[in-house]
Short mmCIF file of C-alpha atoms in Angstrom, two decimals:
data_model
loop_
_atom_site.label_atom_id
_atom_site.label_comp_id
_atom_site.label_asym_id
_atom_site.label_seq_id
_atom_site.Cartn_x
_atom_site.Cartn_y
_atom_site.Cartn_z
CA UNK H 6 237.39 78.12 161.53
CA UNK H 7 236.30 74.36 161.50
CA UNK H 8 232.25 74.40 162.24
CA UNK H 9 231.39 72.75 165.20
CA UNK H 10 229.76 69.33 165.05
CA UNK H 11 226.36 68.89 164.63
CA UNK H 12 224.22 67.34 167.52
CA UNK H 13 223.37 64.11 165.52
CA UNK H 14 227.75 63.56 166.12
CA UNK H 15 226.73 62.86 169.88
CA UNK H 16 225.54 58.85 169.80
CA UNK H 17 222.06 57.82 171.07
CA UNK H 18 221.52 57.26 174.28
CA UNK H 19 217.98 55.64 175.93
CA UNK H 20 216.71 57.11 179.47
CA UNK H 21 217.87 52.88 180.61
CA UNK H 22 221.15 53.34 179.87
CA UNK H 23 221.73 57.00 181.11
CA UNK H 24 222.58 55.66 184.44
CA UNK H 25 225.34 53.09 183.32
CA UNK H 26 226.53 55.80 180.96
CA UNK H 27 227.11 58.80 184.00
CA UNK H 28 228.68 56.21 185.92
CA UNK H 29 231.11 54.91 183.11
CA UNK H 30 232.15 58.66 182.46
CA UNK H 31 232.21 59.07 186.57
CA UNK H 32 235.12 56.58 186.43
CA UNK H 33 236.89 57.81 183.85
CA UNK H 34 237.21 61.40 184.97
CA UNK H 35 238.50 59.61 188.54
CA UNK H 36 241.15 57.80 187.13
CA UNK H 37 242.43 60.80 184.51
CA UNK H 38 241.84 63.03 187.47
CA UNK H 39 244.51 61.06 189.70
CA UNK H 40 246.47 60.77 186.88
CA UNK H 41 246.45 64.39 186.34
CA UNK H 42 246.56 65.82 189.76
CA UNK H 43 249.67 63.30 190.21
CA UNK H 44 251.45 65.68 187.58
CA UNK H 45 250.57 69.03 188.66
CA UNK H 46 251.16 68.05 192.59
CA UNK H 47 254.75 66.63 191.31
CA UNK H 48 255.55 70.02 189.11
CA UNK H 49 254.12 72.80 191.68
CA UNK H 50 256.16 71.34 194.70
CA UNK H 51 259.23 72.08 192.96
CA UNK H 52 258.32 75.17 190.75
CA UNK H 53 260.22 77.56 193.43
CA UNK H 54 263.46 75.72 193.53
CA UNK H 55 263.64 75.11 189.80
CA UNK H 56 263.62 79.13 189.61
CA UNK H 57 266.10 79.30 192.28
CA UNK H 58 268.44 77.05 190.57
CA UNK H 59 268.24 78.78 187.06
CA UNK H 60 268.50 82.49 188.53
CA UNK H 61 270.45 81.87 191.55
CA UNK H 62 268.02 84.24 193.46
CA UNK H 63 265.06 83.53 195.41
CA UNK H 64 263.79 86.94 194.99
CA UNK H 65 262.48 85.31 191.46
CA UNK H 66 261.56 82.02 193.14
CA UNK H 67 257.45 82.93 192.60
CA UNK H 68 256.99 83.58 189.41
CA UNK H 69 257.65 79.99 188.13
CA UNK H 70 254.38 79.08 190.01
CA UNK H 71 252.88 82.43 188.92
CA UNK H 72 253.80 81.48 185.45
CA UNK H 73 251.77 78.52 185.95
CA UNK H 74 248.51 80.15 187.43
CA UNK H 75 248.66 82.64 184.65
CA UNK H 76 249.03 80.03 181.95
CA UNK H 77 245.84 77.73 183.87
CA UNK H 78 244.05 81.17 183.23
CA UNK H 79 244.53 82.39 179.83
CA UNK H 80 244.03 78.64 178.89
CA UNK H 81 240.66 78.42 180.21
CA UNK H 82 238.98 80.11 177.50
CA UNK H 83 240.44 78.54 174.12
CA UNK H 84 239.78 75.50 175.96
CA UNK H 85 236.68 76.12 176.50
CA UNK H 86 235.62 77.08 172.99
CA UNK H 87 237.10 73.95 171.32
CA UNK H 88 234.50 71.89 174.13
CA UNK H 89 231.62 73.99 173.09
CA UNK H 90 232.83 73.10 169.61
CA UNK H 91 233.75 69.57 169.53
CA UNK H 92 232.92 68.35 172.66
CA UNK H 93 235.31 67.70 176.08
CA UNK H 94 236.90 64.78 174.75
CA UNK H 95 238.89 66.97 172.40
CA UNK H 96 239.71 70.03 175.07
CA UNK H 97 240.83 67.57 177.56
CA UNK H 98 243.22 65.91 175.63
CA UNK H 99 244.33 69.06 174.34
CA UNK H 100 244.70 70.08 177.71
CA UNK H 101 247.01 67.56 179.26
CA UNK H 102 249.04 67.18 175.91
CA UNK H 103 250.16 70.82 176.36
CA UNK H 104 250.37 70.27 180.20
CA UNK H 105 252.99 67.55 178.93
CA UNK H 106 254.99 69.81 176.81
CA UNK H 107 255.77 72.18 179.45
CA UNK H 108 256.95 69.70 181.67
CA UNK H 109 259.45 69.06 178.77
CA UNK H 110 260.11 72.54 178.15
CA UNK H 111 260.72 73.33 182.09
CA UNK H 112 263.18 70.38 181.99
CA UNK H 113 264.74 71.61 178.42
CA UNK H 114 264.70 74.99 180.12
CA UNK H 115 266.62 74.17 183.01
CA UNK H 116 269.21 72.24 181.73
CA UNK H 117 270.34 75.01 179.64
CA UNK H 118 269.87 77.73 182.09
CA UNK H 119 267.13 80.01 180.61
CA UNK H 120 264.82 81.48 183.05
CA UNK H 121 262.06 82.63 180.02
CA UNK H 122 262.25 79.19 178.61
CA UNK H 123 261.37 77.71 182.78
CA UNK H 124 258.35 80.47 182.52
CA UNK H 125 257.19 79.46 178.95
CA UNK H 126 257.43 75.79 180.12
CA UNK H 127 255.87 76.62 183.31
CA UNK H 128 252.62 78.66 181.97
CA UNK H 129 252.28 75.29 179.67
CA UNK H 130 252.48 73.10 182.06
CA UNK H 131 249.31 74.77 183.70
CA UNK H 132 247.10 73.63 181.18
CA UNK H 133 247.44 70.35 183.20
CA UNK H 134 245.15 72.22 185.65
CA UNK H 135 242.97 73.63 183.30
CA UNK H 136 241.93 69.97 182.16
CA UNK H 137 241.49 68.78 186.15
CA UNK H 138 239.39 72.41 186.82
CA UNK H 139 237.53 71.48 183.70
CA UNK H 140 236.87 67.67 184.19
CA UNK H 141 234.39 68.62 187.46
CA UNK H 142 231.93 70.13 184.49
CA UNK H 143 231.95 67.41 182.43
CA UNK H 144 231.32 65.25 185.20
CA UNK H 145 227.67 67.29 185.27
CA UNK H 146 227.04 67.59 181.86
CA UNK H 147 224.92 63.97 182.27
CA UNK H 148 223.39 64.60 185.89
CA UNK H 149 220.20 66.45 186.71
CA UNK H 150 220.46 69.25 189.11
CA UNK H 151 219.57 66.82 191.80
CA UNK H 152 222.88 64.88 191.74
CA UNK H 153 225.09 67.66 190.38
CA UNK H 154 226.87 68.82 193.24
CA UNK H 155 227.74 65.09 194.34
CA UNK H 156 229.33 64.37 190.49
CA UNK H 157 231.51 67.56 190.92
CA UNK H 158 232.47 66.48 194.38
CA UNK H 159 233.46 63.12 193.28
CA UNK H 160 235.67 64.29 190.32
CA UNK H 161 237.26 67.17 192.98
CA UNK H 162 237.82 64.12 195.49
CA UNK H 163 240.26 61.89 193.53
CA UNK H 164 242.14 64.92 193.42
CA UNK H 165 242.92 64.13 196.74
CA UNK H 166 245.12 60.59 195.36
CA UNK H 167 247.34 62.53 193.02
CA UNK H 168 247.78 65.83 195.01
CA UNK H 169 249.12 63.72 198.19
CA UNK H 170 251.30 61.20 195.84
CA UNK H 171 252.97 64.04 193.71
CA UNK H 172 254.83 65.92 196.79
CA UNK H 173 255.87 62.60 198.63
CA UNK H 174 257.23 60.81 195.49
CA UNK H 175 258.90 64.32 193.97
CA UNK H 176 262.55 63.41 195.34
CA UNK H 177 262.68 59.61 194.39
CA UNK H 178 261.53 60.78 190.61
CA UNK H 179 263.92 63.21 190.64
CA UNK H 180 266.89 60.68 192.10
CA UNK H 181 266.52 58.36 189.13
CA UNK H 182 268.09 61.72 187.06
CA UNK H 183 271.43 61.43 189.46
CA UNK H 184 274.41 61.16 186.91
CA UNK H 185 272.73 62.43 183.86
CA UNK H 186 272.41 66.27 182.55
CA UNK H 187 269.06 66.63 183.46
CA UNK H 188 269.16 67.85 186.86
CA UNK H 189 267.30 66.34 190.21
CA UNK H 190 264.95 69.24 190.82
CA UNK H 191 263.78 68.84 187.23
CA UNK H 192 263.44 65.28 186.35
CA UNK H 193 260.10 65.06 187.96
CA UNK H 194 259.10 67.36 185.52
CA UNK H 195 259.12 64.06 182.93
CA UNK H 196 256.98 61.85 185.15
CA UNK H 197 254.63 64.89 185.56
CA UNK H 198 254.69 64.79 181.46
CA UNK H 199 254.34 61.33 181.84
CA UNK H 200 251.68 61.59 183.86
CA UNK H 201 250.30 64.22 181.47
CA UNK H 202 250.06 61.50 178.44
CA UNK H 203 248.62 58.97 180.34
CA UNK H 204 245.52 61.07 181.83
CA UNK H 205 245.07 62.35 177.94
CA UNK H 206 245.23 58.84 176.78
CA UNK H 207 242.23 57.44 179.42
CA UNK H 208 240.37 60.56 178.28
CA UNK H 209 240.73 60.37 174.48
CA UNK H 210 240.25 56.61 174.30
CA UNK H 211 237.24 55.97 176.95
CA UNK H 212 235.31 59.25 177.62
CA UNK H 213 233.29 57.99 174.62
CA UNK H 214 230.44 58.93 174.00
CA UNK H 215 231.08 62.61 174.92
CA UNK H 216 229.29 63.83 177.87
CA UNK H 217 228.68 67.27 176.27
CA UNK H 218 227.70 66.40 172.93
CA UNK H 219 225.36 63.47 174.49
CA UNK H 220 224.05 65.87 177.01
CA UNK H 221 222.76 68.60 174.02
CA UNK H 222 221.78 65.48 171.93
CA UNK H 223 219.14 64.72 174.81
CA UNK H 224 218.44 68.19 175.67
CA UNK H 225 215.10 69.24 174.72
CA UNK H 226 215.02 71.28 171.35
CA UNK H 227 214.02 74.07 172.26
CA UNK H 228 216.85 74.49 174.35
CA UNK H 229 219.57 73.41 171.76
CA UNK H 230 220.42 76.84 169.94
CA UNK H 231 223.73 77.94 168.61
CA UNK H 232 226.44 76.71 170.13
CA UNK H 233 227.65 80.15 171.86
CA UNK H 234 231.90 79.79 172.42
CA UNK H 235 233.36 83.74 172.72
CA UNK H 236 234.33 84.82 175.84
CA UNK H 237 231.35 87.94 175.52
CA UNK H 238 228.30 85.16 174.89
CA UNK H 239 230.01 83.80 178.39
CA UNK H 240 229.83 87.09 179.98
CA UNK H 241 225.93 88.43 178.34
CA UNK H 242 224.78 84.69 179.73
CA UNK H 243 226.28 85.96 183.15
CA UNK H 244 224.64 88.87 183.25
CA UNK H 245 221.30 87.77 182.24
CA UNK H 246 221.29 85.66 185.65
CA UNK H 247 221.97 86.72 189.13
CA UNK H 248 222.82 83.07 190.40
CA UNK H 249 225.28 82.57 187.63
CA UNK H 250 227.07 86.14 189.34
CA UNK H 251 226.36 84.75 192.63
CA UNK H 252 228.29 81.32 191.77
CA UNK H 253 231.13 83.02 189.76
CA UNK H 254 231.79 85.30 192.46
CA UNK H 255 232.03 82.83 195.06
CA UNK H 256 234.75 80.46 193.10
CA UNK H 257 236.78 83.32 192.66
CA UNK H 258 236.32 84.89 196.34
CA UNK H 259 236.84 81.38 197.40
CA UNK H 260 239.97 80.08 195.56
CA UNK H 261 241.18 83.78 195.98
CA UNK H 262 240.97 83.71 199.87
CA UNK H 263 242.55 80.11 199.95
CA UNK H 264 245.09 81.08 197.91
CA UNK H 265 246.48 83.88 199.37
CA UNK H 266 246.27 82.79 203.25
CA UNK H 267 247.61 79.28 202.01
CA UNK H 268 250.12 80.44 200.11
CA UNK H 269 251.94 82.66 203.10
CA UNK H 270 251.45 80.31 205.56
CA UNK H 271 254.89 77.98 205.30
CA UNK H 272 256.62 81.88 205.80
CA UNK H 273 254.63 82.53 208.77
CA UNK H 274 255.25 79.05 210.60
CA UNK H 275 259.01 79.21 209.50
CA UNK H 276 258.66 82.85 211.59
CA UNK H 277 257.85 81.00 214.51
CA UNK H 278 260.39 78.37 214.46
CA UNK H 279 258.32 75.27 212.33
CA UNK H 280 260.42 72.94 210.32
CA UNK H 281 259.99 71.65 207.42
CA UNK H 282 258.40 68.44 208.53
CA UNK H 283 255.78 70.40 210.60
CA UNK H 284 255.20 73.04 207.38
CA UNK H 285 254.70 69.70 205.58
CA UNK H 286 252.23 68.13 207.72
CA UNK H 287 250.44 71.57 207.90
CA UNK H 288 249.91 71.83 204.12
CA UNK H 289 248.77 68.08 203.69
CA UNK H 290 246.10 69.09 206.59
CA UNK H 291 244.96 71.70 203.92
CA UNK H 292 245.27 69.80 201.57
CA UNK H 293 242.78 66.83 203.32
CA UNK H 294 240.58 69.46 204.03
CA UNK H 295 240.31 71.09 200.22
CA UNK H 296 239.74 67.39 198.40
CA UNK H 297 238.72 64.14 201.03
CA UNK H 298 235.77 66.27 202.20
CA UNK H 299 234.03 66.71 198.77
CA UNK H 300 231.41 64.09 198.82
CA UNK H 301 230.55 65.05 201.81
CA UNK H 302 230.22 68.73 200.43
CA UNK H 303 228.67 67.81 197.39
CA UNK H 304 226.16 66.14 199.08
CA UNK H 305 224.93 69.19 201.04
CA UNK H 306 224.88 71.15 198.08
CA UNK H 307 222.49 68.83 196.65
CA UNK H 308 220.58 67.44 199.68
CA UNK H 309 219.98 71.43 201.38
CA UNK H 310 220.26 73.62 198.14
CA UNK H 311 223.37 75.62 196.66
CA UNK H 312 222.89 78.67 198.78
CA UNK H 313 223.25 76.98 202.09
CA UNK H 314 225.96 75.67 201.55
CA UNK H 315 227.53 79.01 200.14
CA UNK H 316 226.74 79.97 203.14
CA UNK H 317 228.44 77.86 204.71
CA UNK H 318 231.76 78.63 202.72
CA UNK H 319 231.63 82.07 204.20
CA UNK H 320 231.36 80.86 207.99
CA UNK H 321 234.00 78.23 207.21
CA UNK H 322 236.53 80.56 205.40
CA UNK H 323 236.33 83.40 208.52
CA UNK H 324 236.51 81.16 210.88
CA UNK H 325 239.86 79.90 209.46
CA UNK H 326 241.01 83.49 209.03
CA UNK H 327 239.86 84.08 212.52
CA UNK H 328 241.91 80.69 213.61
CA UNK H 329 244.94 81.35 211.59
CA UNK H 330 245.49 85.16 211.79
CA UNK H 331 245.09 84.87 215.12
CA UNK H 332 247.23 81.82 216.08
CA UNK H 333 251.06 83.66 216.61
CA UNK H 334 253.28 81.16 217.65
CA UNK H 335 250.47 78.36 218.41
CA UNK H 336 251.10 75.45 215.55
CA UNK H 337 248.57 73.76 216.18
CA UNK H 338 246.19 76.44 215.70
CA UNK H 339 247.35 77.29 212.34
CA UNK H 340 247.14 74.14 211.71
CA UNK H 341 243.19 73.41 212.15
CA UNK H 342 243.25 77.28 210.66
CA UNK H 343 244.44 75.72 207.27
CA UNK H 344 242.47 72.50 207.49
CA UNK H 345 239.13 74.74 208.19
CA UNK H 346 240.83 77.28 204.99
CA UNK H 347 240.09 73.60 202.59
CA UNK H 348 237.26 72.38 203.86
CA UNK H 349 235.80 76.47 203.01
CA UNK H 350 237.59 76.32 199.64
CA UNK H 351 235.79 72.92 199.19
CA UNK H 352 232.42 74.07 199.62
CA UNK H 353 232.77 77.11 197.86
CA UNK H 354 234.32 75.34 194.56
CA UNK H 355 231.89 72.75 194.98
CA UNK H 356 228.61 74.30 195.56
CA UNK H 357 229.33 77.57 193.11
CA UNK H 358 230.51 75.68 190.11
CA UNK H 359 226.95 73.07 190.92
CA UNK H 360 224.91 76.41 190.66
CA UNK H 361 226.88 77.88 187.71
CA UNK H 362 225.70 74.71 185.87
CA UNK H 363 222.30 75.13 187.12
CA UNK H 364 221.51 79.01 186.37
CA UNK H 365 222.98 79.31 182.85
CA UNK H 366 221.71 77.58 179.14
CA UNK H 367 222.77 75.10 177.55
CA UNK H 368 224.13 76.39 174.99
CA UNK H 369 226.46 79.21 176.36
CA UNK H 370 227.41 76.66 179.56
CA UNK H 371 230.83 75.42 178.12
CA UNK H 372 231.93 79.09 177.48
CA UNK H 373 230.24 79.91 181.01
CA UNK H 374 232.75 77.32 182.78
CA UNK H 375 235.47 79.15 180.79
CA UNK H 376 234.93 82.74 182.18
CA UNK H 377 234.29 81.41 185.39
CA UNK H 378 237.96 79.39 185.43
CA UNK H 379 239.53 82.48 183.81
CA UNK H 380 238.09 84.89 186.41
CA UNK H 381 239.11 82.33 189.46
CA UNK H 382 242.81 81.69 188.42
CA UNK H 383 243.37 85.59 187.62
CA UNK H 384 241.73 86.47 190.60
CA UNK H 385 243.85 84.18 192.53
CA UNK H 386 246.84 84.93 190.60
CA UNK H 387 246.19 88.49 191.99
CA UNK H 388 246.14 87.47 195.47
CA UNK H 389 248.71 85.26 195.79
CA UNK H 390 251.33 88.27 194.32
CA UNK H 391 249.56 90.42 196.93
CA UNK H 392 249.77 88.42 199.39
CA UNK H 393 253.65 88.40 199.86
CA UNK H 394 253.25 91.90 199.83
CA UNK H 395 251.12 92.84 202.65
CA UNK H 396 252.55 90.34 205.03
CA UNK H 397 255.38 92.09 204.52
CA UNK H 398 254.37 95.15 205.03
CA UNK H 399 251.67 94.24 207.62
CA UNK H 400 252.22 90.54 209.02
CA UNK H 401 250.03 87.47 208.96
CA UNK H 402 247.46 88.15 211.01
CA UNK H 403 246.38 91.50 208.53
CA UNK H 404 245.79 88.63 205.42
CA UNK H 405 243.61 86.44 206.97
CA UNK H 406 241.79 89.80 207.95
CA UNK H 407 241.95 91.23 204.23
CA UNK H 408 240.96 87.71 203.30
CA UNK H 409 237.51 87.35 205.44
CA UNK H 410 237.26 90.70 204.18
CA UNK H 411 236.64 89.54 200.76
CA UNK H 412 234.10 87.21 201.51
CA UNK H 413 231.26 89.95 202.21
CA UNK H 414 230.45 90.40 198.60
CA UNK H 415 229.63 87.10 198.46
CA UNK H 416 227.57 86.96 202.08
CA UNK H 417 225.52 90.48 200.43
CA UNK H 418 224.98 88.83 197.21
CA UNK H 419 223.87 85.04 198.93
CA UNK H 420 221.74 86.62 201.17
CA UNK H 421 220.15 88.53 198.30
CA UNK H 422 219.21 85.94 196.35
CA UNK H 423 217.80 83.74 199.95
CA UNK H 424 215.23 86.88 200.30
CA UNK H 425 214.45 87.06 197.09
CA UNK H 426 213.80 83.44 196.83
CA UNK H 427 215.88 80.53 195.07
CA UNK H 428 214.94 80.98 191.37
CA UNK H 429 215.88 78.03 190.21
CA UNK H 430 216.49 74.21 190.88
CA UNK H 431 219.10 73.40 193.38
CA UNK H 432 219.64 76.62 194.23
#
């Protein structure tokens, strides 16, 4: 195994021109973050259909996207080990070139009709999310705890840019296909590679000097021991603080309880007679909610401490269980349901992943992130397969109840941690 570099590999940087530097890697991770939320917003819209068309059964329609959550999860720890290694430069690029490959592989996939080749493609393509999950911790890597949760929210905002593009300009990509053997529910597949290439090629050529190898360089060294990468130094450096359980927990409950309420929702409105165009305009209300609140979020987090605003996640998420398990036939109910589901998910993502930064070392914080975007994507994974499952078997109104549900491990362990006192900075 190549060693990792040594700390003297990260440039020097003076206290002056720390400021100029955060903001110069600030933009960067914006524009590779539109970039690469434009690719996985194009790809997941059409996931279902492209399973449809190969199998000719919509019974199979979900496990395209599945494919895709699983492969976001199982790619969050080798990813994570080559940044503790070499930096995020590297695992970025990495990232988005293998997001790029399955888009070529869903598209080589579908043209010749094989359904394993569309899930092979499909669980590559997820690394595209892997790099836009991981590019809100580099954004920290340079920030003191004071300004963390506002660099996090900033990357998770311009989210917002690509994830709104992707669906709208889906069909016109795909259009451009009309006439050739590459099929109109695929071709989007190639801008979303596209797309891919280009975020990896603003990341490898301008995220210099690496935020992660600058931030150990100015760490102090006392603090700069072994570099720790496997998935069980991740876990021990968990274990050895209860805010770094506290924050993993409440990603996963988080994403998990978004997941699976958003995920059934277009089924429940078609129930009560929604269109399309209604569905639509309910998911891009989520969606709003999720990303063009983040500043706002990230600005709590760091203005009235990361537990508050956990806190807050947990009112926010029941109350949109509450609203949308409760709304029946009532649109526009499920509607402010969803858009109160993002602006929950928000805070949560936002505020945990600030205090997971704050409560672990230095030197185990890369693998850390890993575990942490392992444990959220399987988690969700979970849920969303569930999900289908009990509305089935129980209706709407039982998820959003199994969803608040989840939430009180998080309420217990927050309000542990308030009585027992913050413990650290930004908490």
């Amino acid at each position: 195994m190549t060693p990792p570099l040594p700390l003297s590999a990260a440039p020097t940087v003076t206290a002056a021109g720390l400021p100029a530097l955060q903001r110069r890697i600030s933009a960067v991770l914006v524009v590779s973050q539109i970039l690469g939320g434009l690719g996985v917003a194009i790809g997941i819209a059409l996931a279902p259909m492209l399973a449809t068309e190969v199998t000719g059964s919509e019974a199979l329609s979900g496990l395209a996207p599945t494919a895709s959550v699983a492969g976001t999860a199982l790619l969050s720890l080798p990813l994570a080990a080559l940044m503790t290694s070499r930096g995020r430069r590297p695992g970025l690029v990495l990232a988005y070139l293998v997001g790029a490959l399955g888009g070529g592989l869903v598209v080589l996939g579908t043209v010749v009709r094989s359904f394993p080749l569309l899930l092979l493609g499909m669980a590559a393509f997820g690394a595209g999310s892997s790099a836009n999950l991981q590019a809100r911790f580099a954004a920290a890597d340079l920030v003191g705890p004071e300004r963390r949760g506002r660099a996090i929210s900033t990357v998770i905002w311009a989210t917002t840019i690509g994830s709104v593009l992707g669906p709208n300009i889906a069909a016109p990509a795909g259009r451009l296909f009309h006439g050739t053997p590459v099929p109109e529910t695929a071709g989007p597949y190639l801008w979303s590679a596209a797309a891919f290439l280009l975020a990896g090629a603003v990341v490898a050529v301008l995220l210099r000097p690496d935020p992660l190898l600058t931030a150990r360089a100015l760490a102090p060294r006392s603090t700069q021991g072994e570099q720790k990468r496997s998935l069980r130094a991740g876990i021990a450096a968990v274990r050895e603080s209860p805010m770094a359980k506290l924050a993993m927990v409440t990603v996963a409950v988080s994403h998990t309880a978004m997941v699976s309420i958003m995920v059934m929702t277009p089924v429940h409105l078609g129930r009560h007679g929604a269109d399309l165009q209604l569905i639509g305009l309910v998911i891009s209300g989520h969606i709003a909610g999720m990303y063009a609140f983040s500043p706002v979020m990230g600005w709590l987090a760091d203005r009235f401490g990361r537990l508050s605003v956990i806190g807050l996640t947990v009112g926010l998420l029941s109350g949109a269980a509450l609203l949308a398990g409760t709304a029946g036939p009532r649109h526009g109910q499920t509607a402010l349901g969803l858009f109160v589901l993002g602006l929950g998910w928000s805070a949560g993502m936002i505020a945990g992943s600030a205090l997971l930064t704050d409560s672990v070392p230095q030197a185990a914080r890369a693998a850390v992130q890993g575990l942490s975007d392992l444990t959220m994507n399987a988690a969700a994974g979970i849920g969303g397969a569930a999900a289908g499952l009990i509305v089935a078997q129980w209706g709407y109104g039982p998820l959003n109840a199994i969803g608040a549900a989840l939430l009180l491990p998080v309420a217990a362990l927050a309000l542990r941690r308030s009585l027992k006192g913050s413990g650290g900075a930004g908490a």
